[in-house]
Coordinates of C-alpha atoms in Angstrom, one line a residue:
X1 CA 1.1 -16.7 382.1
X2 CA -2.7 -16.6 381.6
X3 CA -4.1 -18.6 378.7
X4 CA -7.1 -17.5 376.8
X5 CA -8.9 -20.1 375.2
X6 CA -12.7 -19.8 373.5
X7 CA -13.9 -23.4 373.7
X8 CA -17.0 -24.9 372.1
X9 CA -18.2 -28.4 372.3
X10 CA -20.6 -29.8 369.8
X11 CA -22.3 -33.0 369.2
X12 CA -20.6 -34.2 366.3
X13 CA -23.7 -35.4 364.6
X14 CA -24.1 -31.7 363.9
X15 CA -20.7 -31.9 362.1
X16 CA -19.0 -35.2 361.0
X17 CA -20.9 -35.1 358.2
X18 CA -19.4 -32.4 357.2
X19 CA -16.0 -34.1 357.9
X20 CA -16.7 -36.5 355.5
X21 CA -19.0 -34.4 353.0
X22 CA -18.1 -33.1 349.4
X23 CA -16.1 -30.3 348.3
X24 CA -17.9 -27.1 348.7
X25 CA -18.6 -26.4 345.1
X26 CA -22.0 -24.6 344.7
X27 CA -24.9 -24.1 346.8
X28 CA -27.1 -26.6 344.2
X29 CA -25.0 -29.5 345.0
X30 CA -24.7 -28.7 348.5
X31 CA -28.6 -28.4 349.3
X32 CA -29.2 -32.2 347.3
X33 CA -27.4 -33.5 350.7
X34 CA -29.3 -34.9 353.1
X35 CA -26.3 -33.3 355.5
X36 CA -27.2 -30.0 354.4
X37 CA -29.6 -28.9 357.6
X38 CA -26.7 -30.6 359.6
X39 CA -23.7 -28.3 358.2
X40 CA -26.4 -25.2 358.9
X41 CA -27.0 -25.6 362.1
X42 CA -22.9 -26.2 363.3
X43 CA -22.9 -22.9 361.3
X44 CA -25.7 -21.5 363.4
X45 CA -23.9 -22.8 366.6
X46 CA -20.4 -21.7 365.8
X47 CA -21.3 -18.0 364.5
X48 CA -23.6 -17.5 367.4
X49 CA -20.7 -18.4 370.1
X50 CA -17.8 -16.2 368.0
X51 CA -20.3 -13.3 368.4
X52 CA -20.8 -13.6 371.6
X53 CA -17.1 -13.6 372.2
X54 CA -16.1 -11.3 370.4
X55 CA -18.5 -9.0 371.4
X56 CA -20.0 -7.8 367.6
X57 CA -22.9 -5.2 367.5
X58 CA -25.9 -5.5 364.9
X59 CA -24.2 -3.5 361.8
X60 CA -21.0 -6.1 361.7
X61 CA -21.6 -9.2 362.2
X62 CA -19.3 -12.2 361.9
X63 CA -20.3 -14.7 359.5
X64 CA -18.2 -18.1 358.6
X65 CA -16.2 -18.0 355.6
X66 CA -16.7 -20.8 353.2
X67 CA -14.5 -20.2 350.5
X68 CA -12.0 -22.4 348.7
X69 CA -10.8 -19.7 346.9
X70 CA -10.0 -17.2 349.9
X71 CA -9.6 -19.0 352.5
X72 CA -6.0 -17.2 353.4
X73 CA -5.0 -14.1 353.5
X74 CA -1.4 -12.5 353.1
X75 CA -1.5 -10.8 356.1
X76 CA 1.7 -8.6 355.9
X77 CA -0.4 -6.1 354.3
X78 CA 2.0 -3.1 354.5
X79 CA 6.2 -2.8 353.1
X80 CA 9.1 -0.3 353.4
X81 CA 7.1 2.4 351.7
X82 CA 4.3 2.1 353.3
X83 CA 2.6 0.6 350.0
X84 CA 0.0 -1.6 350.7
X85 CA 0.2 -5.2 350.1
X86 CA -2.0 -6.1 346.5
X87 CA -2.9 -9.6 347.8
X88 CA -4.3 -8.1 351.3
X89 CA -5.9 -5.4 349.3
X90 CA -7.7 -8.0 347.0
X91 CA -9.6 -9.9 350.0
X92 CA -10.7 -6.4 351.6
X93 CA -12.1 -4.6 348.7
X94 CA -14.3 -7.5 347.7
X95 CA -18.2 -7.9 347.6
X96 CA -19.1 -10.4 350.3
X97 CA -22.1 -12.2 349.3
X98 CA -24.0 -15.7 350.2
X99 CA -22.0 -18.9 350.5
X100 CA -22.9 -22.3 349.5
X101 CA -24.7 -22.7 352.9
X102 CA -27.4 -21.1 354.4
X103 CA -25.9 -18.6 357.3
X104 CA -21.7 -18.3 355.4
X105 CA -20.3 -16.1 353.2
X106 CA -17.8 -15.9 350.6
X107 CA -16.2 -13.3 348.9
X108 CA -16.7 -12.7 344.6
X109 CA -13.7 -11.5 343.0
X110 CA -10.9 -8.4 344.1
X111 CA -11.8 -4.9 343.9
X112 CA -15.5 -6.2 343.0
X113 CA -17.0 -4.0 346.4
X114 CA -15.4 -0.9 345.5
X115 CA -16.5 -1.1 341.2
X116 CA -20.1 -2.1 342.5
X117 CA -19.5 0.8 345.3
X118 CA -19.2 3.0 342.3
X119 CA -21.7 1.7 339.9
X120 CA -24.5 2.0 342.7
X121 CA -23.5 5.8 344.0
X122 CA -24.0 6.5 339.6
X123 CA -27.5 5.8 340.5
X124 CA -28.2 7.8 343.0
X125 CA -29.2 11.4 342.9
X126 CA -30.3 14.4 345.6
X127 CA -33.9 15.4 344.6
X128 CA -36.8 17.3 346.1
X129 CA -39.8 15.3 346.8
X130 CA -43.4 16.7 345.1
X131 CA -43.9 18.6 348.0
X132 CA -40.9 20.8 348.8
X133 CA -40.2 21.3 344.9
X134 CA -43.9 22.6 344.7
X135 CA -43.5 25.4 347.7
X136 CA -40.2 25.7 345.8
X137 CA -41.7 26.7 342.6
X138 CA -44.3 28.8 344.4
X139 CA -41.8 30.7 346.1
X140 CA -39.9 32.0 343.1
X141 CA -43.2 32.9 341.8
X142 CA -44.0 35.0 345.1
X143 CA -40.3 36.2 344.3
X144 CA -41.1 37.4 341.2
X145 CA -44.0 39.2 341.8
X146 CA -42.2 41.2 344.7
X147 CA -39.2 42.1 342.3
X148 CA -42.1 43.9 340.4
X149 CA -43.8 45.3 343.5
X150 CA -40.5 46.6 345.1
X151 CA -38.9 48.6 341.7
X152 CA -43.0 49.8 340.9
X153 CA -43.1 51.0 344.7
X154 CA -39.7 52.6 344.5
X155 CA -40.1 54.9 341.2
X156 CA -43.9 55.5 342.7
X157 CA -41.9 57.4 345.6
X158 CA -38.5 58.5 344.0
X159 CA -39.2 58.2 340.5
X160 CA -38.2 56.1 337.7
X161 CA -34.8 54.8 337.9
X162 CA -33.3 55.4 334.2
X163 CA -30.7 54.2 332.5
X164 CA -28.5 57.8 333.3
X165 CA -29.3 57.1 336.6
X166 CA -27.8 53.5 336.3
X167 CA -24.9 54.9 334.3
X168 CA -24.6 57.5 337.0
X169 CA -24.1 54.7 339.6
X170 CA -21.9 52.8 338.1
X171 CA -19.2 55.5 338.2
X172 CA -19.9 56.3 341.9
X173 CA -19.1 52.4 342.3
X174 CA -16.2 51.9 339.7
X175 CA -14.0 52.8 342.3
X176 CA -15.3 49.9 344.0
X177 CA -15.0 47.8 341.1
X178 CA -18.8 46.7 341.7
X179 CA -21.6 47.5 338.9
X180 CA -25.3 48.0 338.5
X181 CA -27.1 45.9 336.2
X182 CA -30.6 46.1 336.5
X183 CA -33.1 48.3 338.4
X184 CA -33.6 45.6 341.3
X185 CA -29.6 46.1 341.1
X186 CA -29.9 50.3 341.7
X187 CA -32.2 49.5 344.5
X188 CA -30.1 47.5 346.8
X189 CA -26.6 48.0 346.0
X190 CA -26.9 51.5 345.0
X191 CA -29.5 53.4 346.8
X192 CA -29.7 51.3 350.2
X193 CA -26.2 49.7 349.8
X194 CA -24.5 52.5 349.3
X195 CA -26.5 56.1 349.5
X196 CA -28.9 55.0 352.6
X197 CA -26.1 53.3 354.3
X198 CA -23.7 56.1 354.4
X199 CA -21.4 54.7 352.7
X200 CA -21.0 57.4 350.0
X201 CA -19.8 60.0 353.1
X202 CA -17.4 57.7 354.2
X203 CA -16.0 56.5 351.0
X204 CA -16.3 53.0 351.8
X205 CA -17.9 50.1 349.7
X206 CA -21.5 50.1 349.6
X207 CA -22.6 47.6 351.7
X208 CA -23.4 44.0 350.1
X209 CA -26.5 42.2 349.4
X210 CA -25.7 39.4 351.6
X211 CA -25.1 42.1 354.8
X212 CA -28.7 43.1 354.0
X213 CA -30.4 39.9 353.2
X214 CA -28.6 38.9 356.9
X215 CA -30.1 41.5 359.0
X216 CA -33.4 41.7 360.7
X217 CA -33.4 45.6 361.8
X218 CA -32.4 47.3 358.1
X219 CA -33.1 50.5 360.0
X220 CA -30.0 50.5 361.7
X221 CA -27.7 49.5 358.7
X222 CA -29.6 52.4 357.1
X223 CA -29.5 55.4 359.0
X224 CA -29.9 57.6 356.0
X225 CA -32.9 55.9 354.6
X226 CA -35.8 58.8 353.3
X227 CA -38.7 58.8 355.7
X228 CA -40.5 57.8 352.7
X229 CA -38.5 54.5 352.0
X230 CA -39.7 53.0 355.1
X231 CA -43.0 52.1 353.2
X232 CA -40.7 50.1 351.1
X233 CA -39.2 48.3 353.9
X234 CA -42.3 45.5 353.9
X235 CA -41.5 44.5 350.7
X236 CA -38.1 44.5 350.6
X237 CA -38.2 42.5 353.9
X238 CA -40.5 39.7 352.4
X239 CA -38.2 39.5 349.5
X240 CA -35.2 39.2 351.6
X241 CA -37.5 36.1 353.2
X242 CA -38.6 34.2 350.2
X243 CA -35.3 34.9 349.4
X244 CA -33.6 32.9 352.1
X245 CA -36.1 30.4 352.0
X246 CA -34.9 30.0 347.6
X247 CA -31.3 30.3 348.6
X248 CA -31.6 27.4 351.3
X249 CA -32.9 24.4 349.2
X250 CA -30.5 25.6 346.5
X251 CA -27.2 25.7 348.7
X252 CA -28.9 22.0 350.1
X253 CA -29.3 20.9 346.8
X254 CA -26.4 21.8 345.4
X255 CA -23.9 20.7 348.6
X256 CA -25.5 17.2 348.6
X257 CA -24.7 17.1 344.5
X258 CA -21.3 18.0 345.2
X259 CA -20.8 15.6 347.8
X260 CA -22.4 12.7 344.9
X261 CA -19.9 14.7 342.1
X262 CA -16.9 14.3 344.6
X263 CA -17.2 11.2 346.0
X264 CA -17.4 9.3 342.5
X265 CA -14.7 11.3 341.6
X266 CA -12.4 10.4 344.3
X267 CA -13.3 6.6 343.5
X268 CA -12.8 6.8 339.9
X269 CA -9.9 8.4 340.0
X270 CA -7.8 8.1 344.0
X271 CA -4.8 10.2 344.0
X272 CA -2.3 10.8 346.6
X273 CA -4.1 13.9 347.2
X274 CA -7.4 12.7 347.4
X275 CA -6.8 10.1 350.1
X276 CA -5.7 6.8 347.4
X277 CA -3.2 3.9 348.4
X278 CA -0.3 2.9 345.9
X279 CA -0.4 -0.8 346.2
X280 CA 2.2 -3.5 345.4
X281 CA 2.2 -7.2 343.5
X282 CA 3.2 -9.1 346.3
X283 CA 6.0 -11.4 343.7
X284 CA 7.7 -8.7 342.2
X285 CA 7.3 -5.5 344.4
X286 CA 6.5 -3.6 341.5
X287 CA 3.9 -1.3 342.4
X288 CA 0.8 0.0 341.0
X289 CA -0.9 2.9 340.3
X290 CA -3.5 4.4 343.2
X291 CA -6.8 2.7 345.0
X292 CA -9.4 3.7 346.8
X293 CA -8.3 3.7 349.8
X294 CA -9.2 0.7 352.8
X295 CA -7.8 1.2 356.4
X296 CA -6.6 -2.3 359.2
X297 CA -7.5 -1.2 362.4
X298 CA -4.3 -3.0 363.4
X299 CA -0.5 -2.8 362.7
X300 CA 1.3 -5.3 361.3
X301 CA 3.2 -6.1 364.7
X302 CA 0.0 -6.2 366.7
X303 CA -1.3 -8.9 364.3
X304 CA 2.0 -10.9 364.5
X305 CA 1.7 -11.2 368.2
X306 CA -1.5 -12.3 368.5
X307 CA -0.8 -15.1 365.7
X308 CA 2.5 -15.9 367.7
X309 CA 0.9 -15.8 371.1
X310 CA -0.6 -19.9 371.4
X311 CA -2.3 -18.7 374.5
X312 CA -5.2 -17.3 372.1
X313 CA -6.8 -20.6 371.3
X314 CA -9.7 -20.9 369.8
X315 CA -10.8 -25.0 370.5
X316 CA -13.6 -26.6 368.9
X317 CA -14.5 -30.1 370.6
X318 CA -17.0 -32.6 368.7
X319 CA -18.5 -35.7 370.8
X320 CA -21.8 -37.8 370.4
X321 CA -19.7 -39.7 367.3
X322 CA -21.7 -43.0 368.3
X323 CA -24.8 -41.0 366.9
X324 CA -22.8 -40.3 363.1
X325 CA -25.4 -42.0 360.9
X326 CA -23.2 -43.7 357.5
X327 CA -25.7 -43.1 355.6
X328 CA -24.5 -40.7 351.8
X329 CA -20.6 -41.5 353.0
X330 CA -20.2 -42.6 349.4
X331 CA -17.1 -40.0 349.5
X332 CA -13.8 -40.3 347.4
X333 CA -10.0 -39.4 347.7
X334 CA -11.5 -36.4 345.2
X335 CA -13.9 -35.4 348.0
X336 CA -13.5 -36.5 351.5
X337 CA -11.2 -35.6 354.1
X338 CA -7.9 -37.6 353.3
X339 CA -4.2 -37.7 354.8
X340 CA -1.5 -38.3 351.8
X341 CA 1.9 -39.1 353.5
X342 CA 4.9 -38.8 351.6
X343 CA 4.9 -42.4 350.4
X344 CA 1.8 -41.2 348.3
X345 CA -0.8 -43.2 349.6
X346 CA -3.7 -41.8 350.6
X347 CA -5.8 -42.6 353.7
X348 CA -9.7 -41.8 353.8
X349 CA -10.3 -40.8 357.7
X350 CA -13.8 -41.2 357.0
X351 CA -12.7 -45.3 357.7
X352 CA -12.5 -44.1 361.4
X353 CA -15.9 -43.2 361.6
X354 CA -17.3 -46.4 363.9
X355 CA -13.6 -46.2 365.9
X356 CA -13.6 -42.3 367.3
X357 CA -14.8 -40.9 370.1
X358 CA -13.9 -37.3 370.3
X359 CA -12.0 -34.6 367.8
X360 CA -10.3 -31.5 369.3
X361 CA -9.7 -28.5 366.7
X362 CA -7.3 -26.4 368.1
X363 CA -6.6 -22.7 366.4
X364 CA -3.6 -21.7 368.5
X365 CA -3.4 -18.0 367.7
X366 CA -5.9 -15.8 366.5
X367 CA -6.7 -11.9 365.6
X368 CA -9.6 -10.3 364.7
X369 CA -8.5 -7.8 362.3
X370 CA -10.8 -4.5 362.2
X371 CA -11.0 -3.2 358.1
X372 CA -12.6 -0.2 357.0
X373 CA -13.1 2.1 353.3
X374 CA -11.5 5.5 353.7
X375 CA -14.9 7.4 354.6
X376 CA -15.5 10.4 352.9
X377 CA -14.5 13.9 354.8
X378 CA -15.1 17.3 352.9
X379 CA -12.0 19.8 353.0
X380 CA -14.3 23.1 355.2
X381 CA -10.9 25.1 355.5
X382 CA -10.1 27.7 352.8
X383 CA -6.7 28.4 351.3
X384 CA -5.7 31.2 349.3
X385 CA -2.3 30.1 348.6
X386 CA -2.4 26.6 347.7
X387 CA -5.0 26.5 345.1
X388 CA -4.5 22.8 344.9
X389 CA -5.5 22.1 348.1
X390 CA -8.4 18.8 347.7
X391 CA -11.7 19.8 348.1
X392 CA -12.1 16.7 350.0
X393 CA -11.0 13.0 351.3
X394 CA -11.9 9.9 350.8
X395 CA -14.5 7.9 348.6
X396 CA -16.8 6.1 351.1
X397 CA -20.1 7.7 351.6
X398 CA -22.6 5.3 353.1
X399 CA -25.2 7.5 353.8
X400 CA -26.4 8.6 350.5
X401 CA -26.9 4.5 349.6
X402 CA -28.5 4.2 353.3
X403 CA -31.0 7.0 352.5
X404 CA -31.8 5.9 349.6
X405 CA -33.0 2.8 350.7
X406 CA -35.1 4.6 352.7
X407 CA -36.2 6.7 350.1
X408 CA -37.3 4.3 347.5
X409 CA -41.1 5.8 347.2
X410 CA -39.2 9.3 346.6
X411 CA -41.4 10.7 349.0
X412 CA -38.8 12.7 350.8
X413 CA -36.3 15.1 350.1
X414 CA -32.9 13.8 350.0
X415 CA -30.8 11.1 348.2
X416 CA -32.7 8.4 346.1
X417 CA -32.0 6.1 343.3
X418 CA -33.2 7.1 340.3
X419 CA -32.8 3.5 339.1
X420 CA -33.5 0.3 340.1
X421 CA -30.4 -1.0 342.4
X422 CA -28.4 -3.7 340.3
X423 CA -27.5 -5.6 343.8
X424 CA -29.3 -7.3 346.7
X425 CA -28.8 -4.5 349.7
X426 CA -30.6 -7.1 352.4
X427 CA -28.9 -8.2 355.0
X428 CA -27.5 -11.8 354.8
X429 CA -30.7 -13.7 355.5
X430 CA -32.3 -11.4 352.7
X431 CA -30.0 -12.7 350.0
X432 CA -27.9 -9.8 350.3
X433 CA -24.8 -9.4 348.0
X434 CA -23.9 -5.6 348.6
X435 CA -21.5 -6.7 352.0
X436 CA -18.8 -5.0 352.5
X437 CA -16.0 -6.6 354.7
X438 CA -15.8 -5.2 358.4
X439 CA -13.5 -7.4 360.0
X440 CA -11.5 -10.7 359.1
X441 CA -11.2 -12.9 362.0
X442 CA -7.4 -14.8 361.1
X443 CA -5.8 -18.1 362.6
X444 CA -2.8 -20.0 362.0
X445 CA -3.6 -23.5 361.1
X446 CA -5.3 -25.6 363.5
X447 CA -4.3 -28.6 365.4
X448 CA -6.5 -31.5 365.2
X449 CA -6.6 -34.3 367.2
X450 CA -8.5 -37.2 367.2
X451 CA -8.9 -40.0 369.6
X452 CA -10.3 -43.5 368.8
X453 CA -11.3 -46.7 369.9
X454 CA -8.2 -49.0 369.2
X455 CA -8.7 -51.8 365.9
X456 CA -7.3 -52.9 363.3
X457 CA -9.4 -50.8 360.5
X458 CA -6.9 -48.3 359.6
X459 CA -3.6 -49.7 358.2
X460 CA -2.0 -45.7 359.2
X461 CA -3.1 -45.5 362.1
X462 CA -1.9 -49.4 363.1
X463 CA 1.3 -49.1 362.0
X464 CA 4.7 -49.6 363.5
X465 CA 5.5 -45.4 363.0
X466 CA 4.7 -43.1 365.3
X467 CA 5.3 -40.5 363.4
X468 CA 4.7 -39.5 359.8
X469 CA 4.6 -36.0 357.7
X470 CA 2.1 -35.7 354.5
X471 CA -1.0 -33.8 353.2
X472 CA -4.2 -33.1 355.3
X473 CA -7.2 -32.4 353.2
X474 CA -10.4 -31.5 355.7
X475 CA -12.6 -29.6 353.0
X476 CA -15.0 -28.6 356.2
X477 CA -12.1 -26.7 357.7
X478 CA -10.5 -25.5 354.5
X479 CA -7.3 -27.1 355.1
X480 CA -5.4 -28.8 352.4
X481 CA -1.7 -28.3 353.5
X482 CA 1.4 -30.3 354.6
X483 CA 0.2 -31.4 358.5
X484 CA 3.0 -33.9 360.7
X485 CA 0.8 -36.7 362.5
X486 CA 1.7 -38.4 365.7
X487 CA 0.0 -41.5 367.1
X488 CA -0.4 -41.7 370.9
X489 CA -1.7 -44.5 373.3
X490 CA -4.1 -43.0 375.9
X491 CA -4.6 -46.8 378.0
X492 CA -5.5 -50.1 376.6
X493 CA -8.3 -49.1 374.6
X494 CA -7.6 -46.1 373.3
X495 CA -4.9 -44.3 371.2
X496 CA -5.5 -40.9 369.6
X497 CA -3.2 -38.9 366.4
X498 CA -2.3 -35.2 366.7
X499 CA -2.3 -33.9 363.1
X500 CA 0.0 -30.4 363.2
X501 CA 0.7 -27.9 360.8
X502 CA 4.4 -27.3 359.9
X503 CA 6.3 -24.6 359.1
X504 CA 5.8 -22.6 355.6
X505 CA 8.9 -23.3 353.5
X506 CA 9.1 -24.7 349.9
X507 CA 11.4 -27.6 348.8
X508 CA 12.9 -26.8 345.4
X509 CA 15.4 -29.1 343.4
X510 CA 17.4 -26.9 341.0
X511 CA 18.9 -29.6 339.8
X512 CA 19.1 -33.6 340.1
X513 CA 22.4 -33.8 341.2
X514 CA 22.0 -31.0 343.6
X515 CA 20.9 -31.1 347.4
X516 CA 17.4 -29.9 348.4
X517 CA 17.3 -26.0 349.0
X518 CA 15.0 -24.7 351.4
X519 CA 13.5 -21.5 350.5
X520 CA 11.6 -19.2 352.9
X521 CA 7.9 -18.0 351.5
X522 CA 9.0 -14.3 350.7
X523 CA 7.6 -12.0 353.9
X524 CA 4.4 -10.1 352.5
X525 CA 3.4 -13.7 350.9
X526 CA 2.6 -14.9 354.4
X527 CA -0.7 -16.0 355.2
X528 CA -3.1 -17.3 357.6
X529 CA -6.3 -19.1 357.4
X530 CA -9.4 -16.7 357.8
X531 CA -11.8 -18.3 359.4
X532 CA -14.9 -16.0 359.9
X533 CA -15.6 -12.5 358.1
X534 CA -17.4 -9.6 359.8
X535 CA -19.7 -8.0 356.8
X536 CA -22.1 -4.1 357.3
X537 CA -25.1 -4.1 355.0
X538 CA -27.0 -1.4 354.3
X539 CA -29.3 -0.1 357.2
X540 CA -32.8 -0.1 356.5
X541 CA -33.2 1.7 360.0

């Protein structure tokens, strides 16, 4: 069987200070370290190699996740009825916005990229620049003044069209159930539309305005036409022009509206018939009513066999310890990286620090899991019998927000905000908080092993057992959870400890008198460390 391992080796005066450093808390605290610079550039290091692996492009880029607070993910993200998992659904509809250190991310709270999604698309409207709204307003002018010239010209060659003669009309078209309304009206529905055509012999409906508007040889749609009507024909055929010109920037304007109307409709209120996901409280089952809907470019079962497939490793090796400067290691059991066995006592690993010589970080099983809003799709087929058909699908429209960033001088026509954007829409290195997630790249736990320099500095470590099972807190790798470690001799001056994760279950002791119960972690409560989070911004391009 062929392994697939992504291995990166670092100097580990690039990271053990970041083995040993605080609790991520805030980026304040974090930049009065004098390991700050240090922790950026093992970011730097370990982004750049992911992305090259993984082969990201320049709109979804993979950034490391430091975040406490969502550092796993339930990753069972679909049950029986196809609902979607609440607890999945909270990490992928969040903002993603600047961690505590320069070049990571985190993510703010659930459902906080899809309410911001919809407060910034309220801002946005589809508008004429100065330009196009002044040949605009020129043209219904020019419009206007042909109406005039084409009725005047008309009653200078067949007389004045009166209201009997409109009257006189409409009865010829009743039949038809069409109507005349105005003398512009007579003109081209009755007289051309109907008389000229040759309709009237036939007993069909006069032809429409639209048909005439459409055609660029009105001599052949009107075969009956006066030999004096032709010097009508110039004006009617500029009017049909500024006509098409009026009609053009209206149907623009008001199909680009529609699309703003429709899309902050489907997001304010997703139905099932709109394209919206009924999720489920991942407790109780009980579920809820419908989200805007976010696709997993994977199925559960592909995601379970890459996580149970420890060929996929990802290993991270740190050397150079003899260059680890103890400088700031003023850390405490709050703070640094500890292992708690069961006995309680707590061991600060930071006391190895003059001893190691290598650590090995093993994620055995990984996934990169594609995640995507449901993008916005228009419904273009008509359907007479369902009237309830959706006018469209979806809710995610990125290029009206990627317009209008491009618009902000309003100098073109198009989409544009009409206020001042209430978020950051740089990229990452702009201070950008408008990220939306792209991809989550997922782990199981890592192995970490350690080897050292032999001594009598670390009670643990020198002790008769060779095995032991407690709590492994490494803040720099987001682990606090119940690890096994196992102490190995290498030769005569070496040993090394292989901390492992073990298996999810939960001790419970209904009573005193009864016998521990082991209680599996319910299925779609299941999760797995996320590790790096690939995050679009808004082109600028």
């Amino acid at each position: 069987m062929y392994k697939y391992k992504i291995y990166f080796w670092f100097p580990l005066i690039i990271l053990f200070n970041i083995f040993c450093s605080d609790k991520i808390l805030s980026q304040d605290t974090l930049s009065k370290k004098n390991n700050y610079s240090i922790y950026n550039n093992y970011l730097f290091e370990w982004k750049a190699q992911l992305n090259k692996f993984f082969s990201q492009n320049d709109s979804a880029i993979l950034y490391p996740l430091i975040d406490p607070n969502h550092s796993r993910i339930p990753y069972w993200f679909l049950n029986d009825n196809q609902a979607f998992n609440q607890g999945t659904y909270d990490f992928i509809s969040s903002r993603v916005i600047p961690g505590p250190i320069k070049g990571s991310v985190k993510l703010s709270i659930a459902n906080s990229f899809t309410n911001s999604y919809k407060q910034l698309m309220t801002s946005i409207r589809y508008q004429f620049n100065s330009s196009d709204k002044l040949q605009y307003e020129e043209q219904i002018q020019m419009q206007k003044v042909s109406v005039t010239r084409i009725v005047s010209k008309y009653e200078e060659l067949f007389g004045v069209i009166s209201q009997e003669d409109i009257e006189k009309a409409n009865k010829s078209l009743a039949i038809f159930k069409l109507s005349v309304h105005n003398k512009l009206d007579y003109i081209f529905l009755y007289a051309m539309g109907y008389l000229w055509s040759g309709m009237n012999k036939e007993n069909k409906p006069p032809l429409q305005f639209n048909q005439l508007v459409g055609e660029k040889n009105l001599e052949v749609l009107l075969p009956h036409i006066p030999a004096s009507g032709a010097l009508l024909l110039f004006d009617i055929i500029q009017y049909f022009d500024e006509y098409l010109f009026i009609s053009t920037i209206d149907k623009s304007f008001r199909y680009n509206s529609n699309i703003l109307s429709e899309v902050i409709n489907n997001t304010r209120f997703p139905n099932k018939n709109n394209g919206g996901i009924v999720t489920f409280d991942l407790i109780d089952g009980k579920n809820y009513s419908f989200s805007p809907s976010y696709e997993i470019g994977l199925s559960i079962a592909e995601i379970q066999n890459s996580l149970n497939d420890h060929d996929r490793v990802i290993e991270i090796n740190l050397t150079n310890l003899h260059e680890v400067s103890l400088e700031d290691n003023e850390a405490d059991e709050n703070k640094s990286s500890i292992f708690k066995p069961t006995n309680g006592q707590s061991y600060l690993l930071t006391n190895l620090l003059e001893n190691m010589i290598t650590i090995k970080i093993e994620y055995k099983g990984y996934v990169l899991i594609p995640v995507s809003p449901l993008s916005y799709l228009e419904n273009k087929q008509e359907n007479k019998v369902n009237h309830k058909q959706p006018n469209s699908w979806g809710w995610f429209y990125e290029d009206a927000i990627n317009q209008s960033i491009k618009n902000l001088d309003h100098k073109r026509t198009g989409f544009c905000f009409v206020t001042v954007p209430p978020y950051n829409l740089g990229s990452l290195d702009e201070g950008g908080d408008f990220g939306r997630v792209s991809a989550l790249l997922a782990a199981n736990l890592p192995t970490v092993t350690i080897h050292y320099k032999k001594n009598n500095s670390f009670p643990l470590f020198n002790s008769n057992l060779l095995s032991v099972e407690g709590l492994l807190n490494l803040p720099f790798l987001q682990i606090n959870d119940n690890y096994s470690l196992t102490k190995y001799s290498v030769d005569n001056s070496i040993d090394k400890v292989v901390f492992e994760p073990l298996n999810y279950s939960v001790e419970l002791k209904i009573k005193s008198n009864n016998p521990k119960e082991i209680i599996s972690v319910p299925i779609h409560s299941k999760t797995v460390a996320l590790l790096m989070v690939g995050v679009v911004y808004p082109s600028k391009e």
